[in-house]
Amino acid sequence: MDKAPHYLETPPDWTEDERPVLPGSPPSIAHSRVKRYLYFIIGVFIALSAGLSNGFITANLPQLQGEYGLTPVEAAWLPAAYVMANVSANLILFKTRQQYGLRLFSEIALLAFIAVMLLHMFVDTYHSALFVRFFSGLVAAPLSSLGMYYIMQGFTKEHRIKGLYIGMGFSQLAVPLAWIISPLLVSVNNWQVLYRFELGLAVCCYAMVVALKLPRSIRIAVFEKQDFVTFALLAPGFACLCAVLVQGPLLWWFDSPWLAYMLIAGVVLLVIGFGYEHLRENPLIMTRWLGASSTLRFIFAAFALRLLMSEQTYAAVNFLKTMGMGPDQFVPLYTVIFFAMLFGVIFSAITFSREHMTSQLLFAVILIFIACGLDRHLTSDVRPANFYLSQSLVAFAGGLFIGPLLLTGFGRAMQQGASHIVTYIVLFAATQNFGGLIGSSFFSTYQKERVQVYQMTINNGLDSTDSLVNQRLQQYQAKFSSVISDPNKAQAQARAALAQASSREAQVRAYNDVIYLNGIFALILLIWGLTNIAWARYSQHRQLPSSSN
């Protein structure tokens, strides 16, 4: 049983229908139609602005690497720093809203966002860029929930859950939108244009929030000194795991001893942190609930769904980069992805019902499985247009599953009491962040291992006495002879071209294996989901005769 809250101010005189579900969240007040439209527009703007900052870095990482003269390992720290901060921020954000009020929280969060965007204007070194990326991850976390709250205020009470679906879904649209508009902003390699654009978005968000505030919420005393001890243990633990997952495939897992030390430090900090929470009288993280079978099933499903999205975030995008595609050529593909994800979010909200949430999740898995089947026959001639159908299915699935997944876990947490909400928010953020990181890390490792296998197989088959090999070398040599007068140099160039072609073919085969493996994972998740549904219905059917007696 949750303790009676200690109010820091007298709650407004709400009716039972208006009262917020939780302290720190806005009440369900009826607004005029015009005001609801304004809330919705502001919410969409904030949700997109919060994600665009990270989306711009993801879309322009190769250009940033060239701008600062970085190695791939150094460049990988830029998005890693963002995730390291973002995944831990939710440990204290929910209680911050509850104790200091939603209005004050939102305005301070936006001022911090503006301050970070201003810092971007003065970034001229790699280390300062890392510093800014870290704090961007911190300030972006509260904006995601703020955008969702504004969008929910744009709906009437009976449709507010649909607003939750749309709010969570729209936060995912920022990444494809960043890919679409990035070439327009950095076409002349002027990074100040990009930073000024982000700063302008932040200022507009602040102006909108001040002009139209969220309804006043409940303020209660929730912070304890032990909460900060927990944060001091878990936040660096999560950060260490993020660092290992990002750098492992680049440095290779067994070639860098510091990765092992970082992994040990992360695991030890998390074990101590969760152990400390387990012994607390009023814990921040409900460790006993985390061990419940229903919670473990939710963790597995949430993690697996985000991992399956690697079909898009890792396989398709990196394959096209390997084939030499540049940012301009990704614009049409990400336009398709953007609208497919948007339609997925809308479809998810329109078809919402508590009875069909599991069906929506399974439908998302089926779409990803179909996409893997469409993509598993890649060749070096594949271009972005060849991915339109498959990636639109994955994007639709991405927009479809996030709302039902969020609401399924939230409902289970609410059944346990309001004290479990912080645990659920941290859990949801961790599964989504680490699901994406582990998916990219695992598939990157698997892809590199398969490349080596195929490279060896192809090279062993390139026998100099083979007539087909000689014919290909002669074709290459004839091509280079027109510009290279020395026959020996032309022959060397021909051999180099053949080696390059064999390397490209090994890459193609390896990416096919990645997509095939992701399809197997999707099939396993689908079978597991159907089995759980069948077992739940069977158990319910067996209980009916006993209850009737």
mmCIF file of N, CA, C and O in Angstrom, residues 291-381:
data_model
loop_
_atom_site.group_PDB
_atom_site.id
_atom_site.type_symbol
_atom_site.label_atom_id
_atom_site.label_comp_id
_atom_site.label_asym_id
_atom_site.label_seq_id
_atom_site.Cartn_x
_atom_site.Cartn_y
_atom_site.Cartn_z
ATOM 1 N N GLY A 291 11.310 -8.484 -10.402
ATOM 2 C CA GLY A 291 11.496 -9.926 -10.492
ATOM 3 C C GLY A 291 10.226 -10.711 -10.723
ATOM 4 O O GLY A 291 10.285 -11.937 -10.882
ATOM 5 N N ALA A 292 9.076 -10.040 -10.770
ATOM 6 C CA ALA A 292 7.811 -10.736 -11.012
ATOM 7 C C ALA A 292 7.763 -11.271 -12.441
ATOM 8 O O ALA A 292 8.335 -10.685 -13.362
ATOM 9 N N SER A 293 7.094 -12.384 -12.635
ATOM 10 C CA SER A 293 7.062 -13.035 -13.955
ATOM 11 C C SER A 293 6.435 -12.136 -15.016
ATOM 12 O O SER A 293 6.922 -12.072 -16.151
ATOM 13 N N SER A 294 5.372 -11.418 -14.657
ATOM 14 C CA SER A 294 4.725 -10.533 -15.634
ATOM 15 C C SER A 294 5.648 -9.392 -16.034
ATOM 16 O O SER A 294 5.691 -8.989 -17.204
ATOM 17 N N THR A 295 6.432 -8.868 -15.072
ATOM 18 C CA THR A 295 7.375 -7.797 -15.384
ATOM 19 C C THR A 295 8.508 -8.306 -16.257
ATOM 20 O O THR A 295 8.945 -7.626 -17.194
ATOM 21 N N LEU A 296 8.994 -9.506 -15.975
ATOM 22 C CA LEU A 296 10.066 -10.088 -16.790
ATOM 23 C C LEU A 296 9.595 -10.320 -18.218
ATOM 24 O O LEU A 296 10.352 -10.117 -19.173
ATOM 25 N N ARG A 297 8.337 -10.730 -18.386
ATOM 26 C CA ARG A 297 7.795 -10.900 -19.742
ATOM 27 C C ARG A 297 7.726 -9.557 -20.461
ATOM 28 O O ARG A 297 8.024 -9.463 -21.655
ATOM 29 N N PHE A 298 7.324 -8.515 -19.731
ATOM 30 C CA PHE A 298 7.274 -7.185 -20.332
ATOM 31 C C PHE A 298 8.666 -6.720 -20.731
ATOM 32 O O PHE A 298 8.861 -6.164 -21.820
ATOM 33 N N ILE A 299 9.658 -6.926 -19.855
ATOM 34 C CA ILE A 299 11.036 -6.526 -20.169
ATOM 35 C C ILE A 299 11.513 -7.221 -21.439
ATOM 36 O O ILE A 299 12.104 -6.594 -22.330
ATOM 37 N N PHE A 300 11.262 -8.519 -21.528
ATOM 38 C CA PHE A 300 11.699 -9.272 -22.704
ATOM 39 C C PHE A 300 11.020 -8.759 -23.967
ATOM 40 O O PHE A 300 11.679 -8.547 -24.997
ATOM 41 N N ALA A 301 9.707 -8.544 -23.905
ATOM 42 C CA ALA A 301 8.971 -8.084 -25.085
ATOM 43 C C ALA A 301 9.423 -6.690 -25.516
ATOM 44 O O ALA A 301 9.643 -6.430 -26.704
ATOM 45 N N ALA A 302 9.563 -5.768 -24.544
ATOM 46 C CA ALA A 302 9.964 -4.401 -24.866
ATOM 47 C C ALA A 302 11.369 -4.358 -25.446
ATOM 48 O O ALA A 302 11.639 -3.659 -26.426
ATOM 49 N N PHE A 303 12.268 -5.116 -24.841
ATOM 50 C CA PHE A 303 13.642 -5.174 -25.317
ATOM 51 C C PHE A 303 13.704 -5.791 -26.716
ATOM 52 O O PHE A 303 14.387 -5.283 -27.614
ATOM 53 N N ALA A 304 12.977 -6.895 -26.912
ATOM 54 C CA ALA A 304 13.021 -7.605 -28.196
ATOM 55 C C ALA A 304 12.447 -6.766 -29.330
ATOM 56 O O ALA A 304 12.978 -6.753 -30.448
ATOM 57 N N LEU A 305 11.358 -6.052 -29.072
ATOM 58 C CA LEU A 305 10.757 -5.218 -30.110
ATOM 59 C C LEU A 305 11.721 -4.123 -30.568
ATOM 60 O O LEU A 305 11.855 -3.846 -31.765
ATOM 61 N N ARG A 306 12.416 -3.493 -29.615
ATOM 62 C CA ARG A 306 13.381 -2.461 -29.997
ATOM 63 C C ARG A 306 14.568 -3.068 -30.732
ATOM 64 O O ARG A 306 15.081 -2.485 -31.682
ATOM 65 N N LEU A 307 14.991 -4.273 -30.323
ATOM 66 C CA LEU A 307 16.088 -4.938 -31.021
ATOM 67 C C LEU A 307 15.711 -5.249 -32.461
ATOM 68 O O LEU A 307 16.534 -5.110 -33.379
ATOM 69 N N LEU A 308 14.463 -5.674 -32.682
ATOM 70 C CA LEU A 308 14.027 -6.001 -34.044
ATOM 71 C C LEU A 308 14.047 -4.782 -34.955
ATOM 72 O O LEU A 308 14.196 -4.920 -36.175
ATOM 73 N N MET A 309 13.898 -3.594 -34.382
ATOM 74 C CA MET A 309 13.936 -2.379 -35.189
ATOM 75 C C MET A 309 15.316 -2.141 -35.792
ATOM 76 O O MET A 309 15.493 -1.245 -36.626
ATOM 77 N N SER A 310 16.307 -2.944 -35.381
ATOM 78 C CA SER A 310 17.642 -2.853 -35.978
ATOM 79 C C SER A 310 17.615 -3.197 -37.458
ATOM 80 O O SER A 310 18.560 -2.886 -38.186
ATOM 81 N N GLU A 311 16.554 -3.856 -37.915
ATOM 82 C CA GLU A 311 16.378 -4.083 -39.358
ATOM 83 C C GLU A 311 16.489 -2.777 -40.117
ATOM 84 O O GLU A 311 17.006 -2.720 -41.233
ATOM 85 N N GLN A 312 16.040 -1.696 -39.485
ATOM 86 C CA GLN A 312 16.090 -0.388 -40.134
ATOM 87 C C GLN A 312 17.276 0.435 -39.668
ATOM 88 O O GLN A 312 18.056 0.937 -40.474
ATOM 89 N N THR A 313 17.428 0.571 -38.349
ATOM 90 C CA THR A 313 18.430 1.484 -37.815
ATOM 91 C C THR A 313 19.856 1.020 -38.067
ATOM 92 O O THR A 313 20.766 1.845 -38.147
ATOM 93 N N TYR A 314 20.060 -0.276 -38.171
ATOM 94 C CA TYR A 314 21.420 -0.754 -38.451
ATOM 95 C C TYR A 314 21.562 -1.341 -39.850
ATOM 96 O O TYR A 314 22.370 -0.866 -40.652
ATOM 97 N N ALA A 315 20.776 -2.376 -40.164
ATOM 98 C CA ALA A 315 21.020 -3.154 -41.376
ATOM 99 C C ALA A 315 20.828 -2.342 -42.653
ATOM 100 O O ALA A 315 21.745 -2.200 -43.468
ATOM 101 N N ALA A 316 19.635 -1.792 -42.846
ATOM 102 C CA ALA A 316 19.336 -1.114 -44.113
ATOM 103 C C ALA A 316 20.196 0.129 -44.311
ATOM 104 O O ALA A 316 20.792 0.332 -45.382
ATOM 105 N N VAL A 317 20.290 0.959 -43.277
ATOM 106 C CA VAL A 317 21.022 2.220 -43.406
ATOM 107 C C VAL A 317 22.512 1.973 -43.611
ATOM 108 O O VAL A 317 23.137 2.538 -44.508
ATOM 109 N N ASN A 318 23.105 1.111 -42.801
ATOM 110 C CA ASN A 318 24.541 0.856 -42.923
ATOM 111 C C ASN A 318 24.884 0.111 -44.195
ATOM 112 O O ASN A 318 25.975 0.289 -44.754
ATOM 113 N N PHE A 319 23.974 -0.730 -44.674
ATOM 114 C CA PHE A 319 24.220 -1.391 -45.959
ATOM 115 C C PHE A 319 24.326 -0.360 -47.078
ATOM 116 O O PHE A 319 25.248 -0.412 -47.907
ATOM 117 N N LEU A 320 23.407 0.588 -47.102
ATOM 118 C CA LEU A 320 23.440 1.609 -48.149
ATOM 119 C C LEU A 320 24.676 2.494 -48.019
ATOM 120 O O LEU A 320 25.264 2.903 -49.024
ATOM 121 N N LYS A 321 25.086 2.793 -46.786
ATOM 122 C CA LYS A 321 26.328 3.559 -46.603
ATOM 123 C C LYS A 321 27.521 2.771 -47.145
ATOM 124 O O LYS A 321 28.419 3.341 -47.773
ATOM 125 N N THR A 322 27.539 1.473 -46.889
ATOM 126 C CA THR A 322 28.622 0.628 -47.389
ATOM 127 C C THR A 322 28.654 0.612 -48.910
ATOM 128 O O THR A 322 29.726 0.538 -49.520
ATOM 129 N N MET A 323 27.485 0.703 -49.520
ATOM 130 C CA MET A 323 27.408 0.733 -50.986
ATOM 131 C C MET A 323 27.694 2.120 -51.552
ATOM 132 O O MET A 323 27.580 2.335 -52.763
ATOM 133 N N GLY A 324 28.048 3.082 -50.686
ATOM 134 C CA GLY A 324 28.474 4.403 -51.147
ATOM 135 C C GLY A 324 27.391 5.457 -51.193
ATOM 136 O O GLY A 324 27.600 6.519 -51.794
ATOM 137 N N MET A 325 26.253 5.207 -50.551
ATOM 138 C CA MET A 325 25.180 6.199 -50.580
ATOM 139 C C MET A 325 25.503 7.341 -49.611
ATOM 140 O O MET A 325 25.990 7.111 -48.504
ATOM 141 N N GLY A 326 25.214 8.572 -50.048
ATOM 142 C CA GLY A 326 25.456 9.755 -49.233
ATOM 143 C C GLY A 326 24.174 10.329 -48.662
ATOM 144 O O GLY A 326 23.064 9.840 -48.950
ATOM 145 N N PRO A 327 24.269 11.393 -47.852
ATOM 146 C CA PRO A 327 23.085 11.966 -47.182
ATOM 147 C C PRO A 327 21.976 12.371 -48.148
ATOM 148 O O PRO A 327 20.792 12.168 -47.851
ATOM 149 N N ASP A 328 22.320 12.965 -49.283
ATOM 150 C CA ASP A 328 21.284 13.403 -50.232
ATOM 151 C C ASP A 328 20.454 12.234 -50.739
ATOM 152 O O ASP A 328 19.259 12.381 -50.998
ATOM 153 N N GLN A 329 21.102 11.075 -50.916
ATOM 154 C CA GLN A 329 20.383 9.915 -51.458
ATOM 155 C C GLN A 329 19.490 9.253 -50.418
ATOM 156 O O GLN A 329 18.646 8.420 -50.771
ATOM 157 N N PHE A 330 19.661 9.605 -49.139
ATOM 158 C CA PHE A 330 18.807 9.049 -48.089
ATOM 159 C C PHE A 330 17.514 9.842 -47.907
ATOM 160 O O PHE A 330 16.589 9.359 -47.255
ATOM 161 N N VAL A 331 17.450 11.036 -48.476
ATOM 162 C CA VAL A 331 16.282 11.898 -48.250
ATOM 163 C C VAL A 331 14.976 11.243 -48.716
ATOM 164 O O VAL A 331 13.995 11.191 -47.957
ATOM 165 N N PRO A 332 14.886 10.703 -49.956
ATOM 166 C CA PRO A 332 13.621 10.063 -50.354
ATOM 167 C C PRO A 332 13.270 8.865 -49.478
ATOM 168 O O PRO A 332 12.096 8.665 -49.146
ATOM 169 N N LEU A 333 14.276 8.065 -49.110
ATOM 170 C CA LEU A 333 14.003 6.889 -48.280
ATOM 171 C C LEU A 333 13.453 7.312 -46.929
ATOM 172 O O LEU A 333 12.447 6.750 -46.446
ATOM 173 N N TYR A 334 14.061 8.308 -46.298
ATOM 174 C CA TYR A 334 13.590 8.727 -44.982
ATOM 175 C C TYR A 334 12.284 9.510 -45.060
ATOM 176 O O TYR A 334 11.555 9.588 -44.068
ATOM 177 N N THR A 335 11.983 10.063 -46.203
ATOM 178 C CA THR A 335 10.654 10.654 -46.382
ATOM 179 C C THR A 335 9.586 9.569 -46.330
ATOM 180 O O THR A 335 8.532 9.726 -45.680
ATOM 181 N N VAL A 336 9.858 8.442 -47.005
ATOM 182 C CA VAL A 336 8.946 7.294 -46.955
ATOM 183 C C VAL A 336 8.837 6.772 -45.528
ATOM 184 O O VAL A 336 7.739 6.481 -45.034
ATOM 185 N N ILE A 337 9.981 6.655 -44.839
ATOM 186 C CA ILE A 337 9.989 6.164 -43.462
ATOM 187 C C ILE A 337 9.197 7.094 -42.547
ATOM 188 O O ILE A 337 8.429 6.642 -41.689
ATOM 189 N N PHE A 338 9.379 8.397 -42.733
ATOM 190 C CA PHE A 338 8.683 9.376 -41.893
ATOM 191 C C PHE A 338 7.170 9.216 -42.000
ATOM 192 O O PHE A 338 6.465 9.132 -40.980
ATOM 193 N N PHE A 339 6.660 9.175 -43.225
ATOM 194 C CA PHE A 339 5.204 9.103 -43.389
ATOM 195 C C PHE A 339 4.663 7.733 -42.996
ATOM 196 O O PHE A 339 3.549 7.632 -42.462
ATOM 197 N N ALA A 340 5.434 6.664 -43.217
ATOM 198 C CA ALA A 340 4.986 5.338 -42.796
ATOM 199 C C ALA A 340 4.900 5.261 -41.277
ATOM 200 O O ALA A 340 3.939 4.702 -40.718
ATOM 201 N N MET A 341 5.876 5.847 -40.584
ATOM 202 C CA MET A 341 5.838 5.864 -39.128
ATOM 203 C C MET A 341 4.676 6.726 -38.627
ATOM 204 O O MET A 341 3.992 6.370 -37.655
ATOM 205 N N LEU A 342 4.449 7.844 -39.288
ATOM 206 C CA LEU A 342 3.328 8.713 -38.929
ATOM 207 C C LEU A 342 2.004 7.965 -39.075
ATOM 208 O O LEU A 342 1.143 8.009 -38.178
ATOM 209 N N PHE A 343 1.835 7.250 -40.181
ATOM 210 C CA PHE A 343 0.608 6.478 -40.380
ATOM 211 C C PHE A 343 0.493 5.356 -39.340
ATOM 212 O O PHE A 343 -0.616 5.035 -38.894
ATOM 213 N N GLY A 344 1.632 4.774 -38.944
ATOM 214 C CA GLY A 344 1.608 3.742 -37.914
ATOM 215 C C GLY A 344 1.121 4.280 -36.585
ATOM 216 O O GLY A 344 0.340 3.628 -35.888
ATOM 217 N N VAL A 345 1.589 5.475 -36.236
ATOM 218 C CA VAL A 345 1.150 6.113 -34.992
ATOM 219 C C VAL A 345 -0.352 6.394 -35.043
ATOM 220 O O VAL A 345 -1.091 6.100 -34.083
ATOM 221 N N ILE A 346 -0.804 6.963 -36.142
ATOM 222 C CA ILE A 346 -2.233 7.301 -36.271
ATOM 223 C C ILE A 346 -3.086 6.035 -36.254
ATOM 224 O O ILE A 346 -4.133 5.979 -35.592
ATOM 225 N N PHE A 347 -2.645 5.014 -36.970
ATOM 226 C CA PHE A 347 -3.386 3.747 -36.998
ATOM 227 C C PHE A 347 -3.462 3.141 -35.604
ATOM 228 O O PHE A 347 -4.511 2.633 -35.183
ATOM 229 N N SER A 348 -2.350 3.209 -34.868
ATOM 230 C CA SER A 348 -2.319 2.674 -33.512
ATOM 231 C C SER A 348 -3.322 3.399 -32.617
ATOM 232 O O SER A 348 -4.017 2.767 -31.806
ATOM 233 N N ALA A 349 -3.397 4.728 -32.759
ATOM 234 C CA ALA A 349 -4.322 5.509 -31.927
ATOM 235 C C ALA A 349 -5.771 5.248 -32.313
ATOM 236 O O ALA A 349 -6.646 5.121 -31.447
ATOM 237 N N ILE A 350 -6.046 5.163 -33.615
ATOM 238 C CA ILE A 350 -7.428 4.974 -34.076
ATOM 239 C C ILE A 350 -7.966 3.611 -33.656
ATOM 240 O O ILE A 350 -9.131 3.474 -33.263
ATOM 241 N N THR A 351 -7.120 2.587 -33.751
ATOM 242 C CA THR A 351 -7.569 1.216 -33.455
ATOM 243 C C THR A 351 -7.388 0.847 -31.989
ATOM 244 O O THR A 351 -7.499 -0.324 -31.628
ATOM 245 N N PHE A 352 -7.083 1.850 -31.142
ATOM 246 C CA PHE A 352 -6.820 1.553 -29.731
ATOM 247 C C PHE A 352 -8.028 0.928 -29.044
ATOM 248 O O PHE A 352 -9.160 1.364 -29.209
ATOM 249 N N SER A 353 -7.732 -0.113 -28.288
ATOM 250 C CA SER A 353 -8.661 -0.665 -27.306
ATOM 251 C C SER A 353 -7.834 -1.530 -26.375
ATOM 252 O O SER A 353 -6.832 -2.117 -26.784
ATOM 253 N N ARG A 354 -8.232 -1.611 -25.129
ATOM 254 C CA ARG A 354 -7.454 -2.375 -24.157
ATOM 255 C C ARG A 354 -7.395 -3.851 -24.522
ATOM 256 O O ARG A 354 -6.444 -4.551 -24.164
ATOM 257 N N GLU A 355 -8.403 -4.337 -25.236
ATOM 258 C CA GLU A 355 -8.430 -5.745 -25.618
ATOM 259 C C GLU A 355 -7.502 -6.037 -26.791
ATOM 260 O O GLU A 355 -7.079 -7.179 -26.985
ATOM 261 N N HIS A 356 -7.157 -5.016 -27.592
ATOM 262 C CA HIS A 356 -6.392 -5.244 -28.816
ATOM 263 C C HIS A 356 -4.934 -4.801 -28.716
ATOM 264 O O HIS A 356 -4.222 -4.820 -29.721
ATOM 265 N N MET A 357 -4.485 -4.393 -27.532
ATOM 266 C CA MET A 357 -3.107 -3.914 -27.423
ATOM 267 C C MET A 357 -2.097 -5.012 -27.769
ATOM 268 O O MET A 357 -1.121 -4.777 -28.485
ATOM 269 N N THR A 358 -2.349 -6.223 -27.292
ATOM 270 C CA THR A 358 -1.448 -7.332 -27.604
ATOM 271 C C THR A 358 -1.466 -7.646 -29.089
ATOM 272 O O THR A 358 -0.421 -7.945 -29.691
ATOM 273 N N SER A 359 -2.633 -7.538 -29.715
ATOM 274 C CA SER A 359 -2.730 -7.785 -31.154
ATOM 275 C C SER A 359 -1.928 -6.758 -31.949
ATOM 276 O O SER A 359 -1.293 -7.098 -32.953
ATOM 277 N N GLN A 360 -1.937 -5.508 -31.496
ATOM 278 C CA GLN A 360 -1.146 -4.477 -32.172
ATOM 279 C C GLN A 360 0.343 -4.780 -32.080
ATOM 280 O O GLN A 360 1.093 -4.601 -33.051
ATOM 281 N N LEU A 361 0.786 -5.259 -30.924
ATOM 282 C CA LEU A 361 2.198 -5.612 -30.757
ATOM 283 C C LEU A 361 2.586 -6.769 -31.671
ATOM 284 O O LEU A 361 3.643 -6.739 -32.319
ATOM 285 N N LEU A 362 1.736 -7.784 -31.748
ATOM 286 C CA LEU A 362 2.022 -8.927 -32.616
ATOM 287 C C LEU A 362 1.990 -8.523 -34.082
ATOM 288 O O LEU A 362 2.788 -9.027 -34.896
ATOM 289 N N PHE A 363 1.088 -7.627 -34.441
ATOM 290 C CA PHE A 363 1.025 -7.146 -35.821
ATOM 291 C C PHE A 363 2.319 -6.426 -36.194
ATOM 292 O O PHE A 363 2.826 -6.571 -37.314
ATOM 293 N N ALA A 364 2.883 -5.662 -35.252
ATOM 294 C CA ALA A 364 4.158 -4.985 -35.498
ATOM 295 C C ALA A 364 5.274 -5.998 -35.754
ATOM 296 O O ALA A 364 6.101 -5.815 -36.660
ATOM 297 N N VAL A 365 5.288 -7.084 -34.988
ATOM 298 C CA VAL A 365 6.305 -8.126 -35.183
ATOM 299 C C VAL A 365 6.140 -8.781 -36.550
ATOM 300 O O VAL A 365 7.125 -9.051 -37.252
ATOM 301 N N ILE A 366 4.898 -9.031 -36.954
ATOM 302 C CA ILE A 366 4.637 -9.643 -38.268
ATOM 303 C C ILE A 366 5.147 -8.744 -39.395
ATOM 304 O O ILE A 366 5.759 -9.217 -40.368
ATOM 305 N N LEU A 367 4.927 -7.431 -39.266
ATOM 306 C CA LEU A 367 5.393 -6.502 -40.295
ATOM 307 C C LEU A 367 6.929 -6.516 -40.399
ATOM 308 O O LEU A 367 7.485 -6.487 -41.510
ATOM 309 N N ILE A 368 7.608 -6.572 -39.268
ATOM 310 C CA ILE A 368 9.069 -6.618 -39.293
ATOM 311 C C ILE A 368 9.545 -7.929 -39.910
ATOM 312 O O ILE A 368 10.511 -7.954 -40.683
ATOM 313 N N PHE A 369 8.858 -9.016 -39.596
ATOM 314 C CA PHE A 369 9.213 -10.315 -40.184
ATOM 315 C C PHE A 369 9.059 -10.279 -41.705
ATOM 316 O O PHE A 369 9.919 -10.782 -42.450
ATOM 317 N N ILE A 370 7.972 -9.683 -42.186
ATOM 318 C CA ILE A 370 7.764 -9.560 -43.637
ATOM 319 C C ILE A 370 8.861 -8.702 -44.262
ATOM 320 O O ILE A 370 9.392 -9.026 -45.339
ATOM 321 N N ALA A 371 9.229 -7.610 -43.597
ATOM 322 C CA ALA A 371 10.284 -6.728 -44.109
ATOM 323 C C ALA A 371 11.611 -7.464 -44.217
ATOM 324 O O ALA A 371 12.363 -7.278 -45.196
ATOM 325 N N CYS A 372 11.919 -8.293 -43.233
ATOM 326 C CA CYS A 372 13.158 -9.087 -43.301
ATOM 327 C C CYS A 372 13.133 -10.031 -44.493
ATOM 328 O O CYS A 372 14.163 -10.226 -45.160
ATOM 329 N N GLY A 373 11.960 -10.604 -44.762
ATOM 330 C CA GLY A 373 11.845 -11.467 -45.931
ATOM 331 C C GLY A 373 12.040 -10.719 -47.233
ATOM 332 O O GLY A 373 12.636 -11.242 -48.188
ATOM 333 N N LEU A 374 11.577 -9.482 -47.308
ATOM 334 C CA LEU A 374 11.745 -8.671 -48.518
ATOM 335 C C LEU A 374 13.195 -8.239 -48.732
ATOM 336 O O LEU A 374 13.636 -8.065 -49.872
ATOM 337 N N ASP A 375 13.941 -8.080 -47.634
ATOM 338 C CA ASP A 375 15.292 -7.523 -47.731
ATOM 339 C C ASP A 375 16.411 -8.558 -47.736
ATOM 340 O O ASP A 375 17.576 -8.186 -47.887
ATOM 341 N N ARG A 376 16.098 -9.822 -47.569
ATOM 342 C CA ARG A 376 17.170 -10.790 -47.360
ATOM 343 C C ARG A 376 17.843 -11.260 -48.652
ATOM 344 O O ARG A 376 18.647 -12.192 -48.624
ATOM 345 N N HIS A 377 17.550 -10.626 -49.762
ATOM 346 C CA HIS A 377 18.208 -10.979 -51.025
ATOM 347 C C HIS A 377 18.905 -9.749 -51.603
ATOM 348 O O HIS A 377 18.723 -9.391 -52.767
ATOM 349 N N LEU A 378 19.724 -9.096 -50.785
ATOM 350 C CA LEU A 378 20.419 -7.891 -51.213
ATOM 351 C C LEU A 378 21.513 -8.214 -52.212
ATOM 352 O O LEU A 378 22.122 -9.288 -52.191
ATOM 353 N N THR A 379 21.756 -7.244 -53.095
ATOM 354 C CA THR A 379 22.886 -7.306 -54.015
ATOM 355 C C THR A 379 23.577 -5.946 -54.008
ATOM 356 O O THR A 379 23.059 -4.972 -53.449
ATOM 357 N N SER A 380 24.726 -5.871 -54.644
ATOM 358 C CA SER A 380 25.460 -4.599 -54.692
ATOM 359 C C SER A 380 24.759 -3.569 -55.566
ATOM 360 O O SER A 380 25.148 -2.399 -55.579
ATOM 361 N N ASP A 381 23.747 -3.988 -56.316
ATOM 362 C CA ASP A 381 23.000 -3.057 -57.170
ATOM 363 C C ASP A 381 21.805 -2.424 -56.445
ATOM 364 O O ASP A 381 21.106 -1.589 -57.027
#
